[in-house]
């Protein structure tokens, strides 16, 4: 399903449109469908229903660099169909502004939209120096998500402005006419009203028949909306002047949008949206002969095996491919078609899986979720536009499982499959009256356990280093996919080169060992290395060493924005235990370093410990998250805690008075010779 989310503007204003996103082809079938709708572009006058906005330019020296926006105007007509008018006026105040703002790109979907360009003008010192000609407009295909196997058929009208100079004022406007019929004429729209640069004047208006009431909601702004009804037309107007720039901090939660925004929706409640979704998924469910035969095969299995087989088939035997053209952006194909083609996107795969399970007597329904907003879907007015993904709710023995059929390489059993916490979902079922909690009760967390064992025969010879990593949950799914897609040899080389950043002369002693307990969704990886120069011998005959229990640092780092006004994202539902044990050549008293330090706040637990027992020195760090994000008010204390934790990723020490007697030197040479033979034999065997 495409990203029909409420638009989040994160780039300069040349593309400040609230447009429905999405899309070239991979085979002749896709090509024919993508080319089914010729783009309709015309140059016409401004529609009569538009209220033309005035603006002021001012002196160049007083303008913002590298470009200064004087007007952003968006007017929507929902009286007959849907028409979205946009106008942008800006001055180019620096050469860098010319580079980034001289190409105008207007995106639309020719399956249901036509583009009317009204004007593209360049004014220099009060004189028109460049105006629009039909020959200036080129239409190109755009498939932003082709790498994800999603094709929408969208195109862009591209106008490359010529002879643009510092001080020029660019003024262009256009209207997109049409609406995806899949939305059944239900009005839903929005507009960004604040950006990363200031704007002199912002205008937003919506025209609607007075009998069609719409709701509106304003986010991150104190702007007021004026509603005026004259006769049978209601006009919703919002105007702003001199908007300030919005600074977007790093490491934001996916649901958090720092930009001011206004949303409009004709839906009265989420039950209305559920009714739209039910109608949408009401496609032909009667199985074809081939699909019926497969269902008959499933029915011969014990019910738990049949459930697992149906999920595995939808996840791993149906290729993910989204030909989201026109109504297929949201309307699924029939289960029989998805089964026959062995391909489909999230909604196709979810509907197929639901039908398979229903045929087995299991309650299962597609569910719409938001991969970004998640539990914050309820922050928005009821609308279809907030959902961008479909999964399946499966009810077995009173437990709801939230299974994503687009996820491959998961555990093989229903009760061990990782389930993403999407927070809230809209279940596609006749009984749905509102949003449903989609927080899994089991298998929503992930665990990582790293155990390193380092054997040192003395203080000069290479050490033998064994790394055993065990992962569950989402981490197991990700690692299994990586193993299957990259291969074991490539993965082993990647691991070796990662460690070589610390130990340049490191060598692999044995092939990578992978143990995949798929029924429990547990993967264990065992690595064996030979590490020369583990000890750093200084002039005082001291052997210095350092242990790293820092796996946590892959998942939690200090953000760039420390002084924050916005929440801080976290990696949720994760626990990491990293233990490093060094077997010393002799007994050394480390008792003064022994102990455990505990760090905790409302978001993480962290423990760091040093233990010494009969030549075994163990350095261990454990980290567990307790939330999904950190509130702004608690960020300073949390970042202070992360700084404390970061200081405990490594343990450094040294052993004094290391001896170099002849017997020890001879032993070192013998061990080195044996290790070199082992490496040579391994290379000869092609390991």
mmCIF file with all atom_site columns, C-alpha atoms in Angstrom, residues 440-625:
data_model
loop_
_atom_site.group_PDB
_atom_site.id
_atom_site.type_symbol
_atom_site.label_atom_id
_atom_site.label_alt_id
_atom_site.label_comp_id
_atom_site.label_asym_id
_atom_site.label_entity_id
_atom_site.label_seq_id
_atom_site.pdbx_PDB_ins_code
_atom_site.Cartn_x
_atom_site.Cartn_y
_atom_site.Cartn_z
_atom_site.occupancy
_atom_site.B_iso_or_equiv
_atom_site.pdbx_formal_charge
_atom_site.auth_seq_id
_atom_site.auth_comp_id
_atom_site.auth_asym_id
_atom_site.auth_atom_id
_atom_site.pdbx_PDB_model_num
ATOM 1   C CA . UNK A 1 440 ? 1.117  -7.582  20.695 1.00 0.00 ? 440 UNK A CA 1
ATOM 2   C CA . UNK A 1 441 ? 0.951  -9.443  23.974 1.00 0.00 ? 441 UNK A CA 1
ATOM 3   C CA . UNK A 1 442 ? 3.858  -11.759 23.056 1.00 0.00 ? 442 UNK A CA 1
ATOM 4   C CA . UNK A 1 443 ? 6.905  -11.765 20.783 1.00 0.00 ? 443 UNK A CA 1
ATOM 5   C CA . UNK A 1 444 ? 7.196  -8.004  20.399 1.00 0.00 ? 444 UNK A CA 1
ATOM 6   C CA . UNK A 1 445 ? 10.633 -7.706  21.988 1.00 0.00 ? 445 UNK A CA 1
ATOM 7   C CA . UNK A 1 446 ? 14.106 -8.600  20.721 1.00 0.00 ? 446 UNK A CA 1
ATOM 8   C CA . UNK A 1 447 ? 17.139 -9.875  22.582 1.00 0.00 ? 447 UNK A CA 1
ATOM 9   C CA . UNK A 1 448 ? 20.823 -9.853  21.724 1.00 0.00 ? 448 UNK A CA 1
ATOM 10  C CA . UNK A 1 449 ? 23.384 -11.804 23.741 1.00 0.00 ? 449 UNK A CA 1
ATOM 11  C CA . UNK A 1 450 ? 27.060 -11.466 22.822 1.00 0.00 ? 450 UNK A CA 1
ATOM 12  C CA . UNK A 1 451 ? 29.639 -13.657 24.573 1.00 0.00 ? 451 UNK A CA 1
ATOM 13  C CA . UNK A 1 452 ? 33.308 -13.168 23.787 1.00 0.00 ? 452 UNK A CA 1
ATOM 14  C CA . UNK A 1 453 ? 35.938 -15.541 25.135 1.00 0.00 ? 453 UNK A CA 1
ATOM 15  C CA . UNK A 1 454 ? 39.585 -14.550 24.740 1.00 0.00 ? 454 UNK A CA 1
ATOM 16  C CA . UNK A 1 455 ? 42.337 -17.048 25.558 1.00 0.00 ? 455 UNK A CA 1
ATOM 17  C CA . UNK A 1 456 ? 45.824 -15.626 26.142 1.00 0.00 ? 456 UNK A CA 1
ATOM 18  C CA . UNK A 1 457 ? 48.654 -18.145 26.509 1.00 0.00 ? 457 UNK A CA 1
ATOM 19  C CA . UNK A 1 458 ? 51.112 -15.368 27.328 1.00 0.00 ? 458 UNK A CA 1
ATOM 20  C CA . UNK A 1 459 ? 51.575 -11.637 26.847 1.00 0.00 ? 459 UNK A CA 1
ATOM 21  C CA . UNK A 1 460 ? 53.125 -11.694 23.385 1.00 0.00 ? 460 UNK A CA 1
ATOM 22  C CA . UNK A 1 461 ? 51.531 -14.455 21.324 1.00 0.00 ? 461 UNK A CA 1
ATOM 23  C CA . UNK A 1 462 ? 48.303 -13.995 19.394 1.00 0.00 ? 462 UNK A CA 1
ATOM 24  C CA . UNK A 1 463 ? 45.174 -14.674 21.421 1.00 0.00 ? 463 UNK A CA 1
ATOM 25  C CA . UNK A 1 464 ? 42.337 -16.938 20.372 1.00 0.00 ? 464 UNK A CA 1
ATOM 26  C CA . UNK A 1 465 ? 39.057 -15.070 20.297 1.00 0.00 ? 465 UNK A CA 1
ATOM 27  C CA . UNK A 1 466 ? 35.628 -16.703 20.097 1.00 0.00 ? 466 UNK A CA 1
ATOM 28  C CA . UNK A 1 467 ? 32.527 -14.570 19.623 1.00 0.00 ? 467 UNK A CA 1
ATOM 29  C CA . UNK A 1 468 ? 29.105 -16.165 20.150 1.00 0.00 ? 468 UNK A CA 1
ATOM 30  C CA . UNK A 1 469 ? 26.103 -13.991 19.285 1.00 0.00 ? 469 UNK A CA 1
ATOM 31  C CA . UNK A 1 470 ? 22.520 -15.109 19.921 1.00 0.00 ? 470 UNK A CA 1
ATOM 32  C CA . UNK A 1 471 ? 19.573 -13.045 18.678 1.00 0.00 ? 471 UNK A CA 1
ATOM 33  C CA . UNK A 1 472 ? 15.795 -13.339 18.886 1.00 0.00 ? 472 UNK A CA 1
ATOM 34  C CA . UNK A 1 473 ? 12.737 -11.448 17.667 1.00 0.00 ? 473 UNK A CA 1
ATOM 35  C CA . UNK A 1 474 ? 13.200 -8.704  15.098 1.00 0.00 ? 474 UNK A CA 1
ATOM 36  C CA . UNK A 1 475 ? 16.970 -9.147  15.245 1.00 0.00 ? 475 UNK A CA 1
ATOM 37  C CA . UNK A 1 476 ? 16.640 -12.822 14.307 1.00 0.00 ? 476 UNK A CA 1
ATOM 38  C CA . UNK A 1 477 ? 14.389 -11.931 11.372 1.00 0.00 ? 477 UNK A CA 1
ATOM 39  C CA . UNK A 1 478 ? 16.871 -9.312  10.143 1.00 0.00 ? 478 UNK A CA 1
ATOM 40  C CA . UNK A 1 479 ? 19.912 -11.559 10.540 1.00 0.00 ? 479 UNK A CA 1
ATOM 41  C CA . UNK A 1 480 ? 18.177 -14.493 8.830  1.00 0.00 ? 480 UNK A CA 1
ATOM 42  C CA . UNK A 1 481 ? 17.324 -12.262 5.891  1.00 0.00 ? 481 UNK A CA 1
ATOM 43  C CA . UNK A 1 482 ? 20.893 -11.013 5.710  1.00 0.00 ? 482 UNK A CA 1
ATOM 44  C CA . UNK A 1 483 ? 22.291 -14.538 5.767  1.00 0.00 ? 483 UNK A CA 1
ATOM 45  C CA . UNK A 1 484 ? 19.964 -15.626 2.969  1.00 0.00 ? 484 UNK A CA 1
ATOM 46  C CA . UNK A 1 485 ? 20.499 -12.534 0.816  1.00 0.00 ? 485 UNK A CA 1
ATOM 47  C CA . UNK A 1 486 ? 24.256 -12.056 1.282  1.00 0.00 ? 486 UNK A CA 1
ATOM 48  C CA . UNK A 1 487 ? 25.430 -15.602 1.899  1.00 0.00 ? 487 UNK A CA 1
ATOM 49  C CA . UNK A 1 488 ? 27.558 -16.964 4.701  1.00 0.00 ? 488 UNK A CA 1
ATOM 50  C CA . UNK A 1 489 ? 30.922 -16.238 3.043  1.00 0.00 ? 489 UNK A CA 1
ATOM 51  C CA . UNK A 1 490 ? 30.154 -12.574 2.425  1.00 0.00 ? 490 UNK A CA 1
ATOM 52  C CA . UNK A 1 491 ? 28.790 -12.202 5.952  1.00 0.00 ? 491 UNK A CA 1
ATOM 53  C CA . UNK A 1 492 ? 31.952 -13.743 7.424  1.00 0.00 ? 492 UNK A CA 1
ATOM 54  C CA . UNK A 1 493 ? 34.115 -11.302 5.464  1.00 0.00 ? 493 UNK A CA 1
ATOM 55  C CA . UNK A 1 494 ? 32.011 -8.383  6.648  1.00 0.00 ? 494 UNK A CA 1
ATOM 56  C CA . UNK A 1 495 ? 32.448 -9.468  10.275 1.00 0.00 ? 495 UNK A CA 1
ATOM 57  C CA . UNK A 1 496 ? 36.183 -9.957  9.823  1.00 0.00 ? 496 UNK A CA 1
ATOM 58  C CA . UNK A 1 497 ? 36.638 -6.514  8.289  1.00 0.00 ? 497 UNK A CA 1
ATOM 59  C CA . UNK A 1 498 ? 34.588 -4.955  11.059 1.00 0.00 ? 498 UNK A CA 1
ATOM 60  C CA . UNK A 1 499 ? 36.947 -6.350  13.703 1.00 0.00 ? 499 UNK A CA 1
ATOM 61  C CA . UNK A 1 500 ? 39.986 -5.464  11.573 1.00 0.00 ? 500 UNK A CA 1
ATOM 62  C CA . UNK A 1 501 ? 39.263 -1.803  12.295 1.00 0.00 ? 501 UNK A CA 1
ATOM 63  C CA . UNK A 1 502 ? 40.371 -2.572  15.835 1.00 0.00 ? 502 UNK A CA 1
ATOM 64  C CA . UNK A 1 503 ? 42.858 -5.383  15.214 1.00 0.00 ? 503 UNK A CA 1
ATOM 65  C CA . UNK A 1 504 ? 44.446 -4.894  11.787 1.00 0.00 ? 504 UNK A CA 1
ATOM 66  C CA . UNK A 1 505 ? 46.213 -8.288  11.749 1.00 0.00 ? 505 UNK A CA 1
ATOM 67  C CA . UNK A 1 506 ? 43.211 -10.373 12.819 1.00 0.00 ? 506 UNK A CA 1
ATOM 68  C CA . UNK A 1 507 ? 42.720 -13.721 11.016 1.00 0.00 ? 507 UNK A CA 1
ATOM 69  C CA . UNK A 1 508 ? 39.777 -16.096 10.865 1.00 0.00 ? 508 UNK A CA 1
ATOM 70  C CA . UNK A 1 509 ? 40.527 -19.522 12.325 1.00 0.00 ? 509 UNK A CA 1
ATOM 71  C CA . UNK A 1 510 ? 37.347 -21.374 11.293 1.00 0.00 ? 510 UNK A CA 1
ATOM 72  C CA . UNK A 1 511 ? 34.362 -20.849 9.016  1.00 0.00 ? 511 UNK A CA 1
ATOM 73  C CA . UNK A 1 512 ? 31.467 -18.904 10.438 1.00 0.00 ? 512 UNK A CA 1
ATOM 74  C CA . UNK A 1 513 ? 29.107 -21.234 12.277 1.00 0.00 ? 513 UNK A CA 1
ATOM 75  C CA . UNK A 1 514 ? 25.374 -20.447 12.087 1.00 0.00 ? 514 UNK A CA 1
ATOM 76  C CA . UNK A 1 515 ? 22.742 -22.263 14.123 1.00 0.00 ? 515 UNK A CA 1
ATOM 77  C CA . UNK A 1 516 ? 19.182 -21.319 13.171 1.00 0.00 ? 516 UNK A CA 1
ATOM 78  C CA . UNK A 1 517 ? 16.506 -22.598 15.544 1.00 0.00 ? 517 UNK A CA 1
ATOM 79  C CA . UNK A 1 518 ? 13.683 -21.326 13.371 1.00 0.00 ? 518 UNK A CA 1
ATOM 80  C CA . UNK A 1 519 ? 10.876 -22.863 15.378 1.00 0.00 ? 519 UNK A CA 1
ATOM 81  C CA . UNK A 1 520 ? 11.906 -20.753 18.370 1.00 0.00 ? 520 UNK A CA 1
ATOM 82  C CA . UNK A 1 521 ? 13.136 -17.895 16.144 1.00 0.00 ? 521 UNK A CA 1
ATOM 83  C CA . UNK A 1 522 ? 16.613 -17.960 17.664 1.00 0.00 ? 522 UNK A CA 1
ATOM 84  C CA . UNK A 1 523 ? 19.822 -17.608 15.655 1.00 0.00 ? 523 UNK A CA 1
ATOM 85  C CA . UNK A 1 524 ? 23.298 -18.191 17.042 1.00 0.00 ? 524 UNK A CA 1
ATOM 86  C CA . UNK A 1 525 ? 26.447 -17.158 15.188 1.00 0.00 ? 525 UNK A CA 1
ATOM 87  C CA . UNK A 1 526 ? 29.872 -18.382 16.321 1.00 0.00 ? 526 UNK A CA 1
ATOM 88  C CA . UNK A 1 527 ? 33.100 -16.715 15.122 1.00 0.00 ? 527 UNK A CA 1
ATOM 89  C CA . UNK A 1 528 ? 36.679 -17.862 15.743 1.00 0.00 ? 528 UNK A CA 1
ATOM 90  C CA . UNK A 1 529 ? 39.636 -15.546 15.275 1.00 0.00 ? 529 UNK A CA 1
ATOM 91  C CA . UNK A 1 530 ? 43.352 -15.323 15.898 1.00 0.00 ? 530 UNK A CA 1
ATOM 92  C CA . UNK A 1 531 ? 44.349 -11.851 17.085 1.00 0.00 ? 531 UNK A CA 1
ATOM 93  C CA . UNK A 1 532 ? 48.033 -10.824 17.094 1.00 0.00 ? 532 UNK A CA 1
ATOM 94  C CA . UNK A 1 533 ? 49.110 -7.793  19.095 1.00 0.00 ? 533 UNK A CA 1
ATOM 95  C CA . UNK A 1 534 ? 46.212 -8.036  21.506 1.00 0.00 ? 534 UNK A CA 1
ATOM 96  C CA . UNK A 1 535 ? 48.613 -6.889  24.222 1.00 0.00 ? 535 UNK A CA 1
ATOM 97  C CA . UNK A 1 536 ? 50.381 -3.571  23.998 1.00 0.00 ? 536 UNK A CA 1
ATOM 98  C CA . UNK A 1 537 ? 53.804 -3.954  25.609 1.00 0.00 ? 537 UNK A CA 1
ATOM 99  C CA . UNK A 1 538 ? 55.262 -0.642  26.742 1.00 0.00 ? 538 UNK A CA 1
ATOM 100 C CA . UNK A 1 539 ? 58.791 0.319   27.674 1.00 0.00 ? 539 UNK A CA 1
ATOM 101 C CA . UNK A 1 540 ? 58.153 -0.462  31.342 1.00 0.00 ? 540 UNK A CA 1
ATOM 102 C CA . UNK A 1 541 ? 57.437 -4.118  30.517 1.00 0.00 ? 541 UNK A CA 1
ATOM 103 C CA . UNK A 1 542 ? 53.738 -3.610  31.197 1.00 0.00 ? 542 UNK A CA 1
ATOM 104 C CA . UNK A 1 543 ? 51.152 -5.464  29.100 1.00 0.00 ? 543 UNK A CA 1
ATOM 105 C CA . UNK A 1 544 ? 48.245 -3.145  28.394 1.00 0.00 ? 544 UNK A CA 1
ATOM 106 C CA . UNK A 1 545 ? 44.865 -4.456  27.191 1.00 0.00 ? 545 UNK A CA 1
ATOM 107 C CA . UNK A 1 546 ? 41.352 -3.233  26.505 1.00 0.00 ? 546 UNK A CA 1
ATOM 108 C CA . UNK A 1 547 ? 38.022 -5.090  26.546 1.00 0.00 ? 547 UNK A CA 1
ATOM 109 C CA . UNK A 1 548 ? 35.028 -3.797  24.571 1.00 0.00 ? 548 UNK A CA 1
ATOM 110 C CA . UNK A 1 549 ? 31.469 -4.605  25.678 1.00 0.00 ? 549 UNK A CA 1
ATOM 111 C CA . UNK A 1 550 ? 29.963 -1.996  23.382 1.00 0.00 ? 550 UNK A CA 1
ATOM 112 C CA . UNK A 1 551 ? 27.293 -3.743  21.314 1.00 0.00 ? 551 UNK A CA 1
ATOM 113 C CA . UNK A 1 552 ? 24.796 -1.339  22.849 1.00 0.00 ? 552 UNK A CA 1
ATOM 114 C CA . UNK A 1 553 ? 26.376 1.523   20.896 1.00 0.00 ? 553 UNK A CA 1
ATOM 115 C CA . UNK A 1 554 ? 24.867 0.192   17.647 1.00 0.00 ? 554 UNK A CA 1
ATOM 116 C CA . UNK A 1 555 ? 21.401 1.053   18.991 1.00 0.00 ? 555 UNK A CA 1
ATOM 117 C CA . UNK A 1 556 ? 21.800 4.107   21.208 1.00 0.00 ? 556 UNK A CA 1
ATOM 118 C CA . UNK A 1 557 ? 24.037 7.083   20.560 1.00 0.00 ? 557 UNK A CA 1
ATOM 119 C CA . UNK A 1 558 ? 23.998 10.680  21.639 1.00 0.00 ? 558 UNK A CA 1
ATOM 120 C CA . UNK A 1 559 ? 22.062 12.792  19.108 1.00 0.00 ? 559 UNK A CA 1
ATOM 121 C CA . UNK A 1 560 ? 23.571 15.755  17.300 1.00 0.00 ? 560 UNK A CA 1
ATOM 122 C CA . UNK A 1 561 ? 20.968 18.048  18.863 1.00 0.00 ? 561 UNK A CA 1
ATOM 123 C CA . UNK A 1 562 ? 21.678 17.952  22.581 1.00 0.00 ? 562 UNK A CA 1
ATOM 124 C CA . UNK A 1 563 ? 19.773 21.098  23.573 1.00 0.00 ? 563 UNK A CA 1
ATOM 125 C CA . UNK A 1 564 ? 16.425 19.831  22.368 1.00 0.00 ? 564 UNK A CA 1
ATOM 126 C CA . UNK A 1 565 ? 12.925 21.136  22.000 1.00 0.00 ? 565 UNK A CA 1
ATOM 127 C CA . UNK A 1 566 ? 11.645 17.954  20.370 1.00 0.00 ? 566 UNK A CA 1
ATOM 128 C CA . UNK A 1 567 ? 11.343 14.357  21.626 1.00 0.00 ? 567 UNK A CA 1
ATOM 129 C CA . UNK A 1 568 ? 14.126 11.819  21.238 1.00 0.00 ? 568 UNK A CA 1
ATOM 130 C CA . UNK A 1 569 ? 13.555 8.514   19.473 1.00 0.00 ? 569 UNK A CA 1
ATOM 131 C CA . UNK A 1 570 ? 14.580 5.208   21.000 1.00 0.00 ? 570 UNK A CA 1
ATOM 132 C CA . UNK A 1 571 ? 14.989 1.684   19.684 1.00 0.00 ? 571 UNK A CA 1
ATOM 133 C CA . UNK A 1 572 ? 12.030 0.026   21.434 1.00 0.00 ? 572 UNK A CA 1
ATOM 134 C CA . UNK A 1 573 ? 11.544 -3.364  23.070 1.00 0.00 ? 573 UNK A CA 1
ATOM 135 C CA . UNK A 1 574 ? 15.216 -4.315  23.056 1.00 0.00 ? 574 UNK A CA 1
ATOM 136 C CA . UNK A 1 575 ? 17.578 -5.933  25.528 1.00 0.00 ? 575 UNK A CA 1
ATOM 137 C CA . UNK A 1 576 ? 21.322 -6.411  24.959 1.00 0.00 ? 576 UNK A CA 1
ATOM 138 C CA . UNK A 1 577 ? 23.770 -8.386  27.071 1.00 0.00 ? 577 UNK A CA 1
ATOM 139 C CA . UNK A 1 578 ? 27.418 -8.170  26.077 1.00 0.00 ? 578 UNK A CA 1
ATOM 140 C CA . UNK A 1 579 ? 29.928 -10.212 28.062 1.00 0.00 ? 579 UNK A CA 1
ATOM 141 C CA . UNK A 1 580 ? 33.675 -10.361 27.417 1.00 0.00 ? 580 UNK A CA 1
ATOM 142 C CA . UNK A 1 581 ? 35.810 -12.899 29.283 1.00 0.00 ? 581 UNK A CA 1
ATOM 143 C CA . UNK A 1 582 ? 39.596 -12.847 29.157 1.00 0.00 ? 582 UNK A CA 1
ATOM 144 C CA . UNK A 1 583 ? 41.447 -15.985 30.248 1.00 0.00 ? 583 UNK A CA 1
ATOM 145 C CA . UNK A 1 584 ? 44.765 -14.717 31.550 1.00 0.00 ? 584 UNK A CA 1
ATOM 146 C CA . UNK A 1 585 ? 48.112 -16.558 31.312 1.00 0.00 ? 585 UNK A CA 1
ATOM 147 C CA . UNK A 1 586 ? 48.442 -16.437 35.087 1.00 0.00 ? 586 UNK A CA 1
ATOM 148 C CA . UNK A 1 587 ? 46.590 -15.389 38.181 1.00 0.00 ? 587 UNK A CA 1
ATOM 149 C CA . UNK A 1 588 ? 46.448 -11.618 38.587 1.00 0.00 ? 588 UNK A CA 1
ATOM 150 C CA . UNK A 1 589 ? 44.575 -9.924  41.386 1.00 0.00 ? 589 UNK A CA 1
ATOM 151 C CA . UNK A 1 590 ? 41.789 -7.758  39.884 1.00 0.00 ? 590 UNK A CA 1
ATOM 152 C CA . UNK A 1 591 ? 39.672 -7.768  43.014 1.00 0.00 ? 591 UNK A CA 1
ATOM 153 C CA . UNK A 1 592 ? 39.946 -4.006  43.424 1.00 0.00 ? 592 UNK A CA 1
ATOM 154 C CA . UNK A 1 593 ? 38.095 -3.535  40.101 1.00 0.00 ? 593 UNK A CA 1
ATOM 155 C CA . UNK A 1 594 ? 35.291 -5.952  40.865 1.00 0.00 ? 594 UNK A CA 1
ATOM 156 C CA . UNK A 1 595 ? 31.774 -4.617  41.262 1.00 0.00 ? 595 UNK A CA 1
ATOM 157 C CA . UNK A 1 596 ? 28.560 -3.652  39.509 1.00 0.00 ? 596 UNK A CA 1
ATOM 158 C CA . UNK A 1 597 ? 27.270 -0.200  38.591 1.00 0.00 ? 597 UNK A CA 1
ATOM 159 C CA . UNK A 1 598 ? 23.563 0.349   37.893 1.00 0.00 ? 598 UNK A CA 1
ATOM 160 C CA . UNK A 1 599 ? 22.063 3.171   35.839 1.00 0.00 ? 599 UNK A CA 1
ATOM 161 C CA . UNK A 1 600 ? 18.359 3.666   35.334 1.00 0.00 ? 600 UNK A CA 1
ATOM 162 C CA . UNK A 1 601 ? 15.723 6.196   34.320 1.00 0.00 ? 601 UNK A CA 1
ATOM 163 C CA . UNK A 1 602 ? 12.201 5.939   32.947 1.00 0.00 ? 602 UNK A CA 1
ATOM 164 C CA . UNK A 1 603 ? 13.508 4.792   29.577 1.00 0.00 ? 603 UNK A CA 1
ATOM 165 C CA . UNK A 1 604 ? 16.467 2.424   30.027 1.00 0.00 ? 604 UNK A CA 1
ATOM 166 C CA . UNK A 1 605 ? 18.122 0.089   32.486 1.00 0.00 ? 605 UNK A CA 1
ATOM 167 C CA . UNK A 1 606 ? 21.884 -0.369  32.276 1.00 0.00 ? 606 UNK A CA 1
ATOM 168 C CA . UNK A 1 607 ? 24.284 -2.442  34.365 1.00 0.00 ? 607 UNK A CA 1
ATOM 169 C CA . UNK A 1 608 ? 28.065 -2.690  34.062 1.00 0.00 ? 608 UNK A CA 1
ATOM 170 C CA . UNK A 1 609 ? 30.114 -5.211  36.017 1.00 0.00 ? 609 UNK A CA 1
ATOM 171 C CA . UNK A 1 610 ? 33.640 -6.533  36.472 1.00 0.00 ? 610 UNK A CA 1
ATOM 172 C CA . UNK A 1 611 ? 34.117 -10.055 37.855 1.00 0.00 ? 611 UNK A CA 1
ATOM 173 C CA . UNK A 1 612 ? 37.377 -11.960 38.429 1.00 0.00 ? 612 UNK A CA 1
ATOM 174 C CA . UNK A 1 613 ? 37.513 -15.674 39.174 1.00 0.00 ? 613 UNK A CA 1
ATOM 175 C CA . UNK A 1 614 ? 40.585 -17.907 38.830 1.00 0.00 ? 614 UNK A CA 1
ATOM 176 C CA . UNK A 1 615 ? 42.330 -16.299 35.830 1.00 0.00 ? 615 UNK A CA 1
ATOM 177 C CA . UNK A 1 616 ? 38.987 -15.357 34.232 1.00 0.00 ? 616 UNK A CA 1
ATOM 178 C CA . UNK A 1 617 ? 38.390 -11.623 34.012 1.00 0.00 ? 617 UNK A CA 1
ATOM 179 C CA . UNK A 1 618 ? 34.828 -10.816 32.860 1.00 0.00 ? 618 UNK A CA 1
ATOM 180 C CA . UNK A 1 619 ? 33.585 -7.424  31.744 1.00 0.00 ? 619 UNK A CA 1
ATOM 181 C CA . UNK A 1 620 ? 29.821 -7.311  31.155 1.00 0.00 ? 620 UNK A CA 1
ATOM 182 C CA . UNK A 1 621 ? 27.293 -4.671  30.107 1.00 0.00 ? 621 UNK A CA 1
ATOM 183 C CA . UNK A 1 622 ? 23.528 -5.131  29.874 1.00 0.00 ? 622 UNK A CA 1
ATOM 184 C CA . UNK A 1 623 ? 21.052 -2.655  28.400 1.00 0.00 ? 623 UNK A CA 1
ATOM 185 C CA . UNK A 1 624 ? 17.250 -2.759  28.264 1.00 0.00 ? 624 UNK A CA 1
ATOM 186 C CA . UNK A 1 625 ? 14.878 -0.189  26.800 1.00 0.00 ? 625 UNK A CA 1
#
